[in-house]
Amino acid sequence: MEKKWWHDAIIYQIYLRSFQDANQDGIGDLQGIIRRLDYLKSLNINTIWISPHYDSPMDDNGYDVRDFYKVSPDYGTIDDFKDVLAAAHERDMKVLVDLVLNHTSDEHPWFLAAKDPDHPEHEHYHDFYIWHDGILDKNSKKKPPTRWISWFGGPVWQYVPALDQYYLHIFSKKMPDLNWRNTTMREELKKMIAWWIELGVDGFRVDASNHLEKNWEFPDAKPGYEHFSSLPKHHEYLKELARELFIPNDLLVIGEAGGATRKEALQYAGFDSEEFNLLIQFEHCWADTDDQNVLTPGKWAKGIIDLPKIKHSFAKWIEIFKNRGYHTLYWHNHDQPRVVSHYGNDKHHHERSAKMLAYTLYLLPGIPIIYYGEEIGMTNVDYTELDQFRDVEVFTEYNNFIRNGASHNLAMQALKDRCRDNARTPMQWDPTPNGGFSAHQPWIDTNRNTKAINVTTQEKDDTSILNTYRKLLSLRKSEDIANAEVTFIDIDNPRTFFVKIAAKTHDYLVLANFKGETIHVDLPEDLTAWQLYLHNTEPHHHPQHFEPYEARIYRKAK
Ligand code: NOJ
């Protein structure tokens, strides 16, 4: 395989709205990114992925695009965007942007024309979206064609009286799905993608990429995900984009395809796939659901962590891509809870468990994506009121929980444990109340723990979570960890995360207790020949003894 620029990428995801506010209006912005590029560089980041920066009514924080060619005034102007590109490129850093192709905002001019029978271009744009006349129920009353459920809860069909038709939206009702079978629509999107490439972006993260094709027979089902997710034809659309745009421009393109199967993996992101370069699939992200919980079901039901499931998932995906592509390493993004709260313990073992999570993930082969704030151990929200939340999904789901019979307190707990706002609070740069994110009241409340958890404080401490990330990411570079070999040891053990890594100049042994209790275990090797390289507790003389979340990295020269 010919070496590509992105084979040693260390990616950092910037949730633009919450990263750094430069113009003091309480919202993160593009100039804010520029201020923090040197910080990112010092972390050994060489690629940033910026979440949607496009003009949008912000029903879903920018994933509802109103104008693909315009930067949201919340974030700046196109000149600010060019400044980000220039500032990043000056520092040898690459810039990826989100590409939202499954839907637009209902305020996009295409949809305004599509839903208005009197609009001069109605005929042309109506078919850019997915419409249905509805069906008759047994009392001859019109109803939506299916009971499919949107990813944000609630029906996928929205009625438009002026047309006497329903449109499909698999996310919020302000995000109508585009009709990918319409070639004119596809040409418009390709024109837009070419425009951003021409401007100088180095790649994309393709949002909701496995949803582009739908089952146009519209069979009834509930929730019906199989009829609007991962249908074979979406691969044809992706190939069309790759052949015409992604490949000729040597971009790094990351596809989001939740639930991708082993078979699909190489189709998406194998070296010769002609679709993407990297895949995000989330298999390890909800390894702690409680299937018995009917009040706040699905991802909202927090249960016990199934550690073997996480390890098997890592092992499986690493094996799939071995010599055939690159695996993508991430604990979470803006759609899951903060990992230290989710898989670690943010109450009693904050620092230790955050480091344990870093040791266990970032010595694995593949291309890492670090989510903003992860490197200082930012935690889930500590909100007490429903109106402190901002995410569109929170409000539909809260009502669902109450309808299911959950109490307000239980519903609030589910939100605090699992909702997406957990991962969207302002970056905690310093100990001041708004965390140095903004002098203005932020668009979403800052976590109150910013005094204890912030960049400035951790910069001063050599052993902080932040400096641990720095060390690990620097090691990734010097030891070419992206291409290391990994062996999972005792993979079915529900408490330990033990791996052996063969890197460029050393072998590494990561030994971690993933649980909140002290354990005594048989060690996989005689450790006399190994040198203790990093540890997250006070060193002690009982190598078989692991305190809660204790983790150690040993190494041995090759
Ligand atoms: C996936 C994005 O990550 C999520 O934040 C968004 O709500 C949906 N796609 C819809 O665009």
XYZ file of N, CA and C in Angstrom, residues 78-296:
657
model
N -16.704 33.258 5.745
C -15.870 32.408 4.899
C -14.395 32.828 5.020
N -14.161 34.117 5.260
C -12.772 34.547 5.448
C -12.177 33.947 6.726
N -13.013 33.849 7.752
C -12.526 33.198 8.975
C -12.196 31.737 8.686
N -13.047 31.124 7.864
C -12.775 29.723 7.526
C -11.448 29.602 6.783
N -11.229 30.520 5.841
C -9.945 30.500 5.101
C -8.782 30.722 6.064
N -9.002 31.595 7.067
C -7.947 31.828 8.073
C -7.613 30.529 8.820
N -8.660 29.751 9.146
C -8.414 28.489 9.853
C -7.564 27.580 8.978
N -7.939 27.480 7.711
C -7.169 26.626 6.798
C -5.708 27.071 6.742
N -5.528 28.383 6.576
C -4.153 28.886 6.443
C -3.373 28.653 7.734
N -3.996 28.959 8.871
C -3.284 28.825 10.152
C -2.939 27.363 10.431
N -3.850 26.474 10.079
C -3.583 25.047 10.306
C -2.484 24.579 9.356
N -2.607 24.933 8.098
C -1.619 24.475 7.121
C -0.215 25.010 7.428
N -0.180 26.242 7.915
C 1.115 26.816 8.330
C 1.800 25.944 9.379
N 0.972 25.311 10.199
C 1.510 24.456 11.279
C 1.567 22.988 10.865
N 1.454 22.742 9.575
C 1.470 21.353 9.072
C 0.324 20.531 9.618
N -0.798 21.176 9.835
C -1.964 20.435 10.320
C -3.008 20.398 9.215
N -3.736 19.281 9.139
C -4.765 19.124 8.110
C -6.132 19.435 8.706
N -7.054 19.806 7.836
C -8.386 20.195 8.304
C -9.458 19.357 7.620
N -10.248 18.676 8.436
C -11.397 17.922 7.919
C -12.666 18.646 8.363
N -13.668 18.646 7.505
C -14.952 19.220 7.920
C -16.041 18.164 7.805
N -17.124 18.406 8.515
C -18.269 17.508 8.445
C -18.986 17.730 7.124
N -19.484 16.651 6.571
C -20.229 16.738 5.319
C -21.583 16.076 5.578
N -22.624 16.874 5.498
C -23.953 16.355 5.849
C -24.734 16.158 4.562
N -24.926 14.918 4.172
C -25.473 14.634 2.848
C -26.814 13.913 2.901
N -27.211 13.466 4.066
C -28.447 12.684 4.141
C -29.695 13.557 4.148
N -29.523 14.800 4.619
C -30.688 15.672 4.802
C -30.235 17.118 4.729
N -31.194 18.015 4.658
C -30.891 19.439 4.812
C -31.772 19.961 5.941
N -31.655 21.234 6.203
C -32.621 21.877 7.091
C -33.937 22.049 6.323
N -35.051 22.136 7.030
C -36.323 22.442 6.345
C -36.345 23.915 5.933
N -35.296 24.665 6.318
C -35.201 26.065 5.882
C -34.244 26.219 4.687
N -33.728 25.104 4.201
C -32.890 25.173 2.996
C -33.781 25.584 1.812
N -33.265 26.450 0.918
C -34.095 26.900 -0.215
C -34.674 25.733 -1.035
N -33.955 24.638 -1.136
C -34.517 23.491 -1.879
C -35.811 23.017 -1.233
N -35.783 22.925 0.087
C -36.978 22.400 0.754
C -38.105 23.435 0.761
N -37.726 24.707 0.867
C -38.764 25.750 0.834
C -39.531 25.650 -0.484
N -38.805 25.407 -1.574
C -39.467 25.253 -2.879
C -40.231 23.931 -2.944
N -39.627 22.896 -2.372
C -40.231 21.557 -2.457
C -41.583 21.484 -1.762
N -41.723 22.217 -0.651
C -42.951 22.062 0.140
C -44.032 23.073 -0.254
N -43.679 23.994 -1.178
C -44.620 25.069 -1.522
C -45.114 24.886 -2.964
N -46.368 24.462 -3.153
C -46.857 24.187 -4.505
C -46.854 25.432 -5.395
N -46.816 26.619 -4.781
C -46.841 27.855 -5.576
C -45.444 28.382 -5.903
N -44.458 27.752 -5.379
C -43.084 28.216 -5.644
C -42.741 27.965 -7.114
N -42.129 28.958 -7.792
C -41.858 28.785 -9.228
C -41.001 27.548 -9.536
N -40.180 27.136 -8.588
C -39.322 25.973 -8.868
C -39.781 24.713 -8.107
N -41.052 24.737 -7.744
C -41.572 23.618 -6.947
C -41.349 22.265 -7.626
N -41.724 22.186 -8.898
C -41.612 20.921 -9.652
C -40.197 20.347 -9.565
N -39.218 21.224 -9.779
C -37.814 20.815 -9.806
C -37.357 20.275 -8.444
N -37.705 21.000 -7.390
C -37.141 20.657 -6.080
C -37.964 19.649 -5.275
N -39.219 19.484 -5.639
C -40.058 18.543 -4.884
C -39.375 17.177 -4.805
N -38.836 16.735 -5.902
C -38.227 15.408 -5.978
C -36.823 15.335 -5.353
N -36.321 16.453 -4.833
C -35.048 16.409 -4.107
C -35.254 15.725 -2.738
N -36.498 15.584 -2.324
C -36.816 15.015 -1.003
C -37.705 13.783 -1.189
N -38.095 13.184 -0.093
C -38.826 11.910 -0.165
C -40.248 12.109 0.355
N -41.202 11.958 -0.523
C -42.604 12.275 -0.205
C -43.475 11.034 -0.311
N -44.567 11.058 0.421
C -45.550 9.966 0.301
C -46.949 10.550 0.504
N -47.899 10.014 -0.288
C -49.277 10.522 -0.184
C -49.980 10.055 1.082
N -49.402 9.067 1.747
C -50.061 8.513 2.921
C -51.011 7.389 2.516
N -51.533 6.702 3.525
C -52.469 5.606 3.242
C -53.731 5.822 4.078
N -54.764 5.056 3.796
C -56.018 5.240 4.541
C -56.120 4.183 5.635
N -56.554 4.606 6.821
C -56.762 3.620 7.886
C -58.155 2.990 7.711
N -58.567 2.172 8.676
C -59.822 1.434 8.437
C -61.054 2.347 8.464
N -60.885 3.559 8.994
C -62.011 4.517 8.942
C -61.850 5.492 7.780
N -61.037 5.092 6.825
C -60.754 5.924 5.643
C -60.129 7.259 5.996
N -59.435 7.289 7.115
C -58.712 8.513 7.483
C -57.262 8.373 7.035
N -56.735 9.488 6.525
C -55.362 9.425 6.005
C -54.347 9.278 7.145
N -53.348 8.435 6.938
C -52.283 8.297 7.946
C -50.947 8.079 7.229
N -49.846 8.247 7.965
C -48.534 8.041 7.325
C -48.385 6.599 6.845
N -47.560 6.402 5.842
C -47.451 5.074 5.237
C -46.833 4.010 6.140
N -45.994 4.425 7.087
C -45.316 3.430 7.935
C -45.250 3.956 9.364
N -44.890 3.055 10.273
C -44.691 3.477 11.675
C -43.197 3.596 11.988
N -42.403 3.799 10.982
C -40.959 3.928 11.218
C -40.692 5.021 12.264
N -39.651 4.767 13.063
C -39.315 5.697 14.151
C -37.999 6.406 13.843
N -37.987 7.713 14.073
C -36.787 8.499 13.767
C -35.692 8.212 14.798
N -34.444 8.508 14.436
C -33.316 8.295 15.363
C -33.430 9.183 16.584
N -34.229 10.222 16.506
C -34.396 11.087 17.681
C -35.690 10.756 18.432
N -36.326 9.635 18.117
C -37.602 9.266 18.734
C -38.729 9.934 17.960
N -39.938 9.355 17.976
C -41.079 9.938 17.260
C -41.099 9.510 15.801
N -42.222 9.800 15.118
C -42.397 9.327 13.738
C -41.445 9.978 12.736
N -41.200 9.277 11.637
C -40.312 9.821 10.595
C -41.092 10.631 9.553
N -42.419 10.606 9.628
C -43.214 11.289 8.612
C -43.792 12.589 9.147
N -43.731 13.625 8.340
C -44.320 14.912 8.729
C -45.259 15.364 7.610
N -46.473 15.719 8.006
C -47.515 16.074 7.034
C -47.383 17.533 6.596
N -47.530 17.775 5.295
C -47.542 19.155 4.779
C -48.916 19.402 4.148
N -49.790 20.163 4.831
C -51.173 20.329 4.352
C -51.242 20.863 2.919
N -50.370 21.835 2.575
C -50.473 22.453 1.245
C -50.286 21.424 0.129
N -49.599 20.325 0.428
C -49.360 19.298 -0.594
C -50.204 18.054 -0.353
N -50.809 18.001 0.830
C -51.502 16.798 1.261
C -50.562 15.584 1.134
N -49.335 15.789 1.570
C -48.323 14.724 1.498
C -47.465 14.739 2.762
N -46.801 13.628 2.966
C -45.856 13.529 4.080
C -44.432 13.530 3.523
N -43.502 14.161 4.259
C -42.088 14.000 3.887
C -41.382 13.154 4.944
N -40.311 12.515 4.506
C -39.564 11.622 5.392
C -38.437 12.379 6.087
N -38.312 12.159 7.388
C -37.157 12.707 8.129
C -36.738 11.666 9.151
N -35.570 11.087 8.978
C -35.147 10.041 9.923
C -34.455 10.642 11.149
N -34.224 11.963 11.110
C -33.760 12.655 12.323
C -34.883 13.626 12.732
N -34.613 14.893 13.043
C -35.701 15.749 13.529
C -36.594 16.167 12.363
N -37.783 16.666 12.677
C -38.696 17.044 11.590
C -38.207 18.286 10.856
N -37.216 18.948 11.426
C -36.611 20.075 10.710
C -35.441 19.621 9.826
N -35.317 18.301 9.648
C -34.215 17.762 8.833
C -34.756 16.771 7.792
N -35.430 17.290 6.751
C -35.982 16.384 5.736
C -34.895 15.624 4.988
N -35.137 14.337 4.744
C -34.146 13.495 4.047
C -34.112 13.796 2.564
N -32.890 13.823 2.031
C -32.727 14.048 0.592
C -32.973 12.756 -0.182
N -33.407 12.932 -1.409
C -33.670 11.795 -2.290
C -32.429 11.524 -3.136
N -31.649 10.535 -2.735
C -30.397 10.235 -3.429
C -30.609 9.547 -4.774
N -31.848 9.143 -5.040
C -32.097 8.542 -6.366
C -32.203 9.623 -7.439
N -32.310 10.867 -7.008
C -32.440 11.979 -7.948
C -31.034 12.439 -8.372
N -30.706 12.219 -9.651
C -29.337 12.523 -10.091
C -29.060 14.031 -10.089
N -30.076 14.835 -10.359
C -29.852 16.293 -10.343
C -29.469 16.734 -8.930
N -30.151 16.167 -7.956
C -29.829 16.494 -6.562
C -28.379 16.070 -6.268
N -28.014 14.898 -6.703
C -26.643 14.428 -6.446
C -25.620 15.353 -7.103
N -25.919 15.802 -8.314
C -24.991 16.723 -8.992
C -24.814 18.000 -8.179
N -25.907 18.504 -7.612
C -25.832 19.728 -6.785
C -24.908 19.496 -5.583
N -25.065 18.345 -4.947
C -24.219 18.059 -3.772
C -22.757 17.921 -4.188
N -22.532 17.302 -5.330
C -21.138 17.114 -5.772
C -20.480 18.467 -6.083
N -21.281 19.351 -6.665
C -20.773 20.697 -6.962
C -20.315 21.367 -5.647
N -21.171 21.205 -4.651
C -20.878 21.813 -3.351
C -19.604 21.200 -2.735
N -19.476 19.883 -2.820
C -18.291 19.222 -2.239
C -17.024 19.722 -2.963
N -17.121 19.813 -4.287
C -15.969 20.273 -5.080
C -15.563 21.686 -4.658
N -16.558 22.479 -4.322
C -16.311 23.870 -3.924
C -15.473 23.933 -2.641
N -15.786 23.077 -1.672
C -15.017 23.079 -0.419
C -13.615 22.496 -0.644
N -13.531 21.533 -1.550
C -12.192 20.961 -1.841
C -11.318 22.044 -2.483
N -11.919 22.743 -3.399
C -11.218 23.831 -4.093
C -10.719 24.874 -3.082
N -11.529 25.104 -2.049
C -11.140 26.083 -1.029
C -9.939 25.605 -0.207
N -9.721 24.294 -0.147
C -8.507 23.799 0.521
C -8.713 22.822 1.663
N -9.935 22.314 1.862
C -10.068 21.345 2.967
C -9.339 20.057 2.590
N -8.890 19.336 3.618
C -8.087 18.131 3.382
C -8.903 16.850 3.479
N -10.154 16.997 3.825
C -10.969 15.792 3.916
C -12.289 16.068 4.598
N -13.038 14.996 4.766
C -14.384 15.122 5.322
C -14.666 13.987 6.300
N -15.632 14.251 7.159
C -16.267 13.196 7.933
C -17.707 13.187 7.399
N -18.085 12.071 6.783
C -19.385 12.027 6.110
C -20.454 11.553 7.095
N -21.341 12.465 7.405
C -22.385 12.236 8.398
C -23.409 11.217 7.891
N -23.851 10.367 8.779
C -25.004 9.477 8.516
C -24.906 8.790 7.152
N -23.699 8.362 6.800
C -23.457 7.938 5.415
C -24.221 6.678 5.029
N -24.573 5.856 6.010
C -25.243 4.602 5.649
C -26.760 4.754 5.517
N -27.244 5.979 5.612
C -28.693 6.178 5.528
C -29.147 6.741 4.181
N -28.198 6.925 3.265
C -28.550 7.674 2.049
C -29.641 6.996 1.213
N -29.672 5.678 1.213
C -30.699 4.981 0.429
C -31.842 4.527 1.353
N -33.067 4.545 0.806
C -34.233 4.121 1.591
C -34.961 3.003 0.845
N -35.776 2.267 1.536
C -36.624 1.275 0.879
C -37.885 1.984 0.362
N -37.914 2.181 -0.935
C -39.006 2.982 -1.535
C -40.312 2.203 -1.666
N -40.307 0.958 -1.210
C -41.589 0.219 -1.134
C -42.332 0.667 0.132
N -41.596 1.278 1.048
C -42.136 1.749 2.325
C -42.954 0.688 3.057
N -42.343 -0.465 3.344
C -43.074 -1.487 4.100
C -43.272 -1.034 5.549
N -44.377 -1.400 6.136
C -44.613 -0.982 7.513
C -43.726 -1.794 8.461
N -43.233 -1.161 9.498
C -42.423 -1.824 10.534
C -42.217 -0.804 11.633
N -41.867 -1.274 12.800
C -41.557 -0.372 13.902
C -40.394 -0.949 14.692
N -39.280 -0.314 14.859
C -38.961 1.037 14.374
C -38.644 1.118 12.875
N -38.323 0.001 12.245
C -38.139 0.019 10.786
C -36.771 0.462 10.300
N -35.768 0.469 11.205
C -34.439 0.962 10.813
C -33.890 0.260 9.563
N -34.245 -1.034 9.427
C -33.707 -1.800 8.289
C -34.196 -1.244 6.957
N -35.196 -0.386 6.992
C -35.707 0.173 5.741
C -35.102 1.539 5.386
N -34.313 2.082 6.338
C -33.643 3.343 5.972
C -32.177 3.380 6.421
N -31.622 2.208 6.681
C -30.214 2.150 7.078
C -29.513 1.021 6.353
N -28.301 1.306 5.901
C -27.407 0.274 5.364
C -28.012 -0.528 4.214
N -28.836 0.084 3.392
C -29.354 -0.612 2.210
C -28.248 -0.630 1.149
N -28.100 -1.745 0.431
C -26.923 -1.921 -0.441
C -26.641 -0.745 -1.383
N -27.678 -0.127 -1.892
C -27.460 0.906 -2.905
C -26.681 2.129 -2.400
N -26.652 2.340 -1.090
C -25.930 3.536 -0.630
C -24.447 3.432 -0.968
N -23.941 2.202 -1.093
C -22.523 2.050 -1.478
C -22.284 2.625 -2.882
N -23.247 2.486 -3.751
C -23.076 3.043 -5.117
C -22.913 4.563 -5.050
N -23.725 5.194 -4.213
C -23.630 6.665 -4.094
C -22.257 7.065 -3.559
N -21.789 6.302 -2.549
C -20.496 6.644 -1.944
C -19.364 6.469 -2.955
N -19.477 5.415 -3.745
C -18.432 5.170 -4.766
C -18.407 6.309 -5.783
N -19.575 6.769 -6.120
C -19.661 7.878 -7.090
C -18.915 9.109 -6.530
N -19.150 9.399 -5.256
C -18.463 10.552 -4.642
C -16.955 10.315 -4.580
N -16.582 9.110 -4.209
C -15.151 8.820 -4.050
C -14.439 8.907 -5.388
N -15.021 8.295 -6.405
C -14.325 8.266 -7.703
C -14.199 9.667 -8.294
N -15.257 10.454 -8.122
C -15.233 11.776 -8.767
C -14.536 12.839 -7.919
N -14.588 12.666 -6.576
C -14.113 13.768 -5.733
C -13.053 13.378 -4.704
N -13.316 12.332 -3.940
C -12.437 12.053 -2.809
C -11.072 11.534 -3.278
N -11.095 10.526 -4.127
C -9.832 9.882 -4.524
C -8.955 10.825 -5.362
N -9.519 11.465 -6.409
C -8.645 12.328 -7.225
C -8.002 13.456 -6.433
N -8.596 13.811 -5.289
C -8.047 14.938 -4.528
C -7.230 14.509 -3.305
N -6.957 13.197 -3.199
C -6.125 12.671 -2.117
C -6.606 13.120 -0.734
N -7.910 13.027 -0.542
C -8.490 13.468 0.730
C -8.464 12.334 1.747
N -8.632 12.709 3.000
C -8.941 11.723 4.033
C -10.441 11.817 4.272
N -11.148 10.737 4.021
C -12.597 10.766 4.213
C -12.984 9.681 5.221
N -13.670 10.125 6.250
C -14.087 9.218 7.325
C -15.593 9.053 7.215
N -16.040 7.834 7.116
C -17.480 7.609 6.991
C -18.089 7.256 8.326
N -19.205 7.879 8.635
C -19.960 7.473 9.819
C -21.004 6.463 9.374
N -20.890 5.245 9.860
C -21.855 4.208 9.508
C -22.086 3.318 10.720
N -22.927 3.775 11.620
C -23.228 3.032 12.845
C -23.758 1.649 12.486
N -23.274 0.639 13.203
C -23.791 -0.723 12.991
C -23.211 -1.406 11.768
N -22.145 -0.853 11.178
C -21.551 -1.501 9.999
C -21.146 -2.933 10.349
N -21.307 -3.830 9.406
C -20.952 -5.230 9.654
C -19.512 -5.470 9.203
N -19.010 -6.640 9.582
C -17.678 -7.062 9.162
C -17.545 -7.005 7.636
N -18.587 -7.481 6.962
C -18.535 -7.539 5.509
C -18.486 -6.117 4.914
N -19.267 -5.241 5.514
C -19.309 -3.875 4.977
C -18.023 -3.094 5.249
N -17.319 -3.485 6.325
C -16.169 -2.699 6.766
C -15.175 -2.430 5.636
N -14.790 -3.506 4.953
C -13.774 -3.326 3.911
C -14.357 -2.658 2.679
N -15.660 -2.862 2.516
C -16.336 -2.162 1.420
C -16.236 -0.641 1.650
N -16.405 -0.231 2.891
C -16.319 1.190 3.213
C -14.885 1.706 3.197
N -14.013 0.970 3.893
C -12.720 1.597 4.212
C -11.510 0.690 4.025
N -11.639 -0.354 3.225
C -10.461 -1.157 2.881
C -9.578 -0.325 1.955
N -8.293 -0.703 1.817
C -7.385 0.089 0.982
C -7.908 0.272 -0.442
N -8.610 -0.743 -0.956
C -9.096 -0.594 -2.336
C -10.613 -0.417 -2.386
N -11.186 0.133 -1.322
C -12.652 0.189 -1.232
C -13.294 1.184 -2.205
N -12.617 2.262 -2.500
C -13.197 3.335 -3.313
C -14.462 3.919 -2.702
N -14.486 4.000 -1.362
C -15.581 4.736 -0.706
C -14.946 5.725 0.278
N -14.554 5.187 1.448
C -13.909 6.040 2.453
C -12.477 5.557 2.695
N -11.811 6.253 3.635
C -10.505 5.789 4.111
C -10.610 5.218 5.516
N -11.500 5.799 6.321
C -11.671 5.336 7.693
C -13.156 5.215 7.995
N -13.442 4.384 8.971
C -14.840 4.118 9.306
C -15.087 4.369 10.793
N -16.215 4.995 11.083
C -16.657 5.129 12.483
C -17.913 4.288 12.615
N -17.904 3.311 13.552
C -19.049 2.386 13.605
C -19.705 2.188 14.975
N -19.114 2.627 16.049
C -19.746 2.678 17.390
C -20.001 1.357 18.106
N -19.448 0.251 17.641
C -19.819 -1.019 18.277
C -19.481 -1.067 19.774
N -18.379 -0.411 20.139
C -17.946 -0.485 21.543
C -18.573 0.603 22.421
N -19.422 1.450 21.813
C -19.828 2.669 22.524
C -20.959 2.501 23.550
N -21.758 1.481 23.429
C -22.871 1.329 24.393
C -22.807 -0.058 25.009
N -21.622 -0.421 25.513
C -21.446 -1.768 26.045
C -21.918 -1.849 27.497
N -22.898 -1.077 27.839
C -23.379 -1.094 29.223
C -24.862 -0.773 29.285
N -25.632 -1.327 28.360
C -27.075 -1.040 28.424
C -27.789 -2.115 29.239
N -28.908 -1.735 29.819
C -29.707 -2.642 30.629
C -30.968 -2.978 29.832
N -30.975 -4.158 29.238
C -32.072 -4.511 28.336
C -33.415 -4.682 29.043
N -33.363 -4.801 30.369
C -34.626 -4.998 31.119
C -35.363 -3.676 31.362
N -34.676 -2.576 31.182
C -35.272 -1.275 31.529
C -36.256 -0.837 30.450
N -37.536 -0.743 30.810
C -38.532 -0.368 29.801
C -38.945 1.104 29.942
N -38.543 1.737 31.032
C -38.972 3.127 31.252
C -38.104 4.092 30.449
N -36.799 3.858 30.489
C -35.869 4.660 29.674
C -35.055 3.662 28.854
